[in-house]
Short mmCIF file of C-alpha atoms in Angstrom, two decimals:
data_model
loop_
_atom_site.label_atom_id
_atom_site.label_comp_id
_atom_site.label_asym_id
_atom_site.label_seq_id
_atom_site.Cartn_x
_atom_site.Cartn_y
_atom_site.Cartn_z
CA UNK A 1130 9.33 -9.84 -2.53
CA UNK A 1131 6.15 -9.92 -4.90
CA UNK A 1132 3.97 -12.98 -4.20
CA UNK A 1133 2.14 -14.87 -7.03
CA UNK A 1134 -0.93 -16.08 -5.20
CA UNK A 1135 -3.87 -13.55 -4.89
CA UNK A 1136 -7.04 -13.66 -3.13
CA UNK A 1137 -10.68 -12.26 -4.43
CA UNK A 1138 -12.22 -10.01 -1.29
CA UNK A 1139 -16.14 -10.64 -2.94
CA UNK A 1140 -15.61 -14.82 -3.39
CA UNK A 1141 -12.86 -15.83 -1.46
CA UNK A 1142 -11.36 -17.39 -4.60
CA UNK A 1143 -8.00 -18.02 -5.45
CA UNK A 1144 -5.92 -17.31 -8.47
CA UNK A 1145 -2.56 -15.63 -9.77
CA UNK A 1146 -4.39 -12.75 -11.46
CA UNK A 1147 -4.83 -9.32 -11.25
CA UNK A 1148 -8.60 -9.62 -11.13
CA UNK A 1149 -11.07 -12.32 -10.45
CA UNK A 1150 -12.51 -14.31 -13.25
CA UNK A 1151 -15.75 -15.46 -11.65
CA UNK A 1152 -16.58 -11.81 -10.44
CA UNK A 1153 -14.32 -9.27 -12.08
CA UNK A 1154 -13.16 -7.93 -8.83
CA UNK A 1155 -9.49 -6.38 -8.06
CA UNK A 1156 -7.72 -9.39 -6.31
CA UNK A 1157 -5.66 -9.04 -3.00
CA UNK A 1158 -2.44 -10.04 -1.96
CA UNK A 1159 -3.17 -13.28 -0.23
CA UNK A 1160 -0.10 -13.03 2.02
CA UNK A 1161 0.21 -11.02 5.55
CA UNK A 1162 2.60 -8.55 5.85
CA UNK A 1163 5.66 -8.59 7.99
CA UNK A 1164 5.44 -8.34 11.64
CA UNK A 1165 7.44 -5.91 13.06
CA UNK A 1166 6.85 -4.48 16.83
CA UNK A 1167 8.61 -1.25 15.53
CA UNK A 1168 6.24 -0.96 12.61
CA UNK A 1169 6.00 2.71 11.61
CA UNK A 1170 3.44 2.62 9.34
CA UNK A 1171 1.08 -0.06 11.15
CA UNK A 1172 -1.69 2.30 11.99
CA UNK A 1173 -2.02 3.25 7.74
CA UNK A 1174 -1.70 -0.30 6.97
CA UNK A 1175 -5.06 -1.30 9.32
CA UNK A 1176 -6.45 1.67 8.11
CA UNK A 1177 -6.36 0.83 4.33
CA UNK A 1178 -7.44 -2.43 5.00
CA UNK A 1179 -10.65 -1.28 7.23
CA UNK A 1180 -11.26 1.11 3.60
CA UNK A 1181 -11.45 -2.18 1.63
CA UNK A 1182 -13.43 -4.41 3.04
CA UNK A 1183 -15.98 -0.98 3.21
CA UNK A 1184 -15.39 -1.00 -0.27
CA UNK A 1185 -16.80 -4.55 -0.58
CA UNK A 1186 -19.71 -3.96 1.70
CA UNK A 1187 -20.63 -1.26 -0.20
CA UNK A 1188 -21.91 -3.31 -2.90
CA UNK A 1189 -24.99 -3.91 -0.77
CA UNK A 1190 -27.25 -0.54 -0.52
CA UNK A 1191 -27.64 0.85 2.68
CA UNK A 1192 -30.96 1.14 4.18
CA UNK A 1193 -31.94 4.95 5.11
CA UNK A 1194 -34.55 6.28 7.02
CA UNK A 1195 -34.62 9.78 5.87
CA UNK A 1196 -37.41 10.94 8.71
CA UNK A 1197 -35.61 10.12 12.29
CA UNK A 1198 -31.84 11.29 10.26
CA UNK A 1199 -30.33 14.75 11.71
#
């Protein structure tokens, strides 16, 4: 089932399209998924979501200190 409602990761916004129109960000579904206890594919699931919010973070700069790094 494809759900209208979307959700912008940066703003928290809400809207039915494919990208936000205060930000211009790709919009997420705004529903869950389906519990199931014999999920399969659980672990890829959590794993794509922990690579998008990174995604989002990474819009910030990260702060380096080049002299104490391996």
């Amino acid at each position: 089932m494809r759900h209208l409602i979307r959700k912008c990761p940066k703003c928290a916004s809400y809207t039915l399209k494919y990208s936000c129109e205060k930000c211009k960000v790709p919009t997420i579904d705004a529903h869950p998924a389906k519990y199931s206890p014999d999920d399969k594919y659980a672990r890829y699931r959590i794993a794509d979501r922990y690579i998008q919010s990174e995604e989002v973070s990474d819009s910030e700069p990260l702060k380096v200190d080049h002299e104490n790094s391996l």
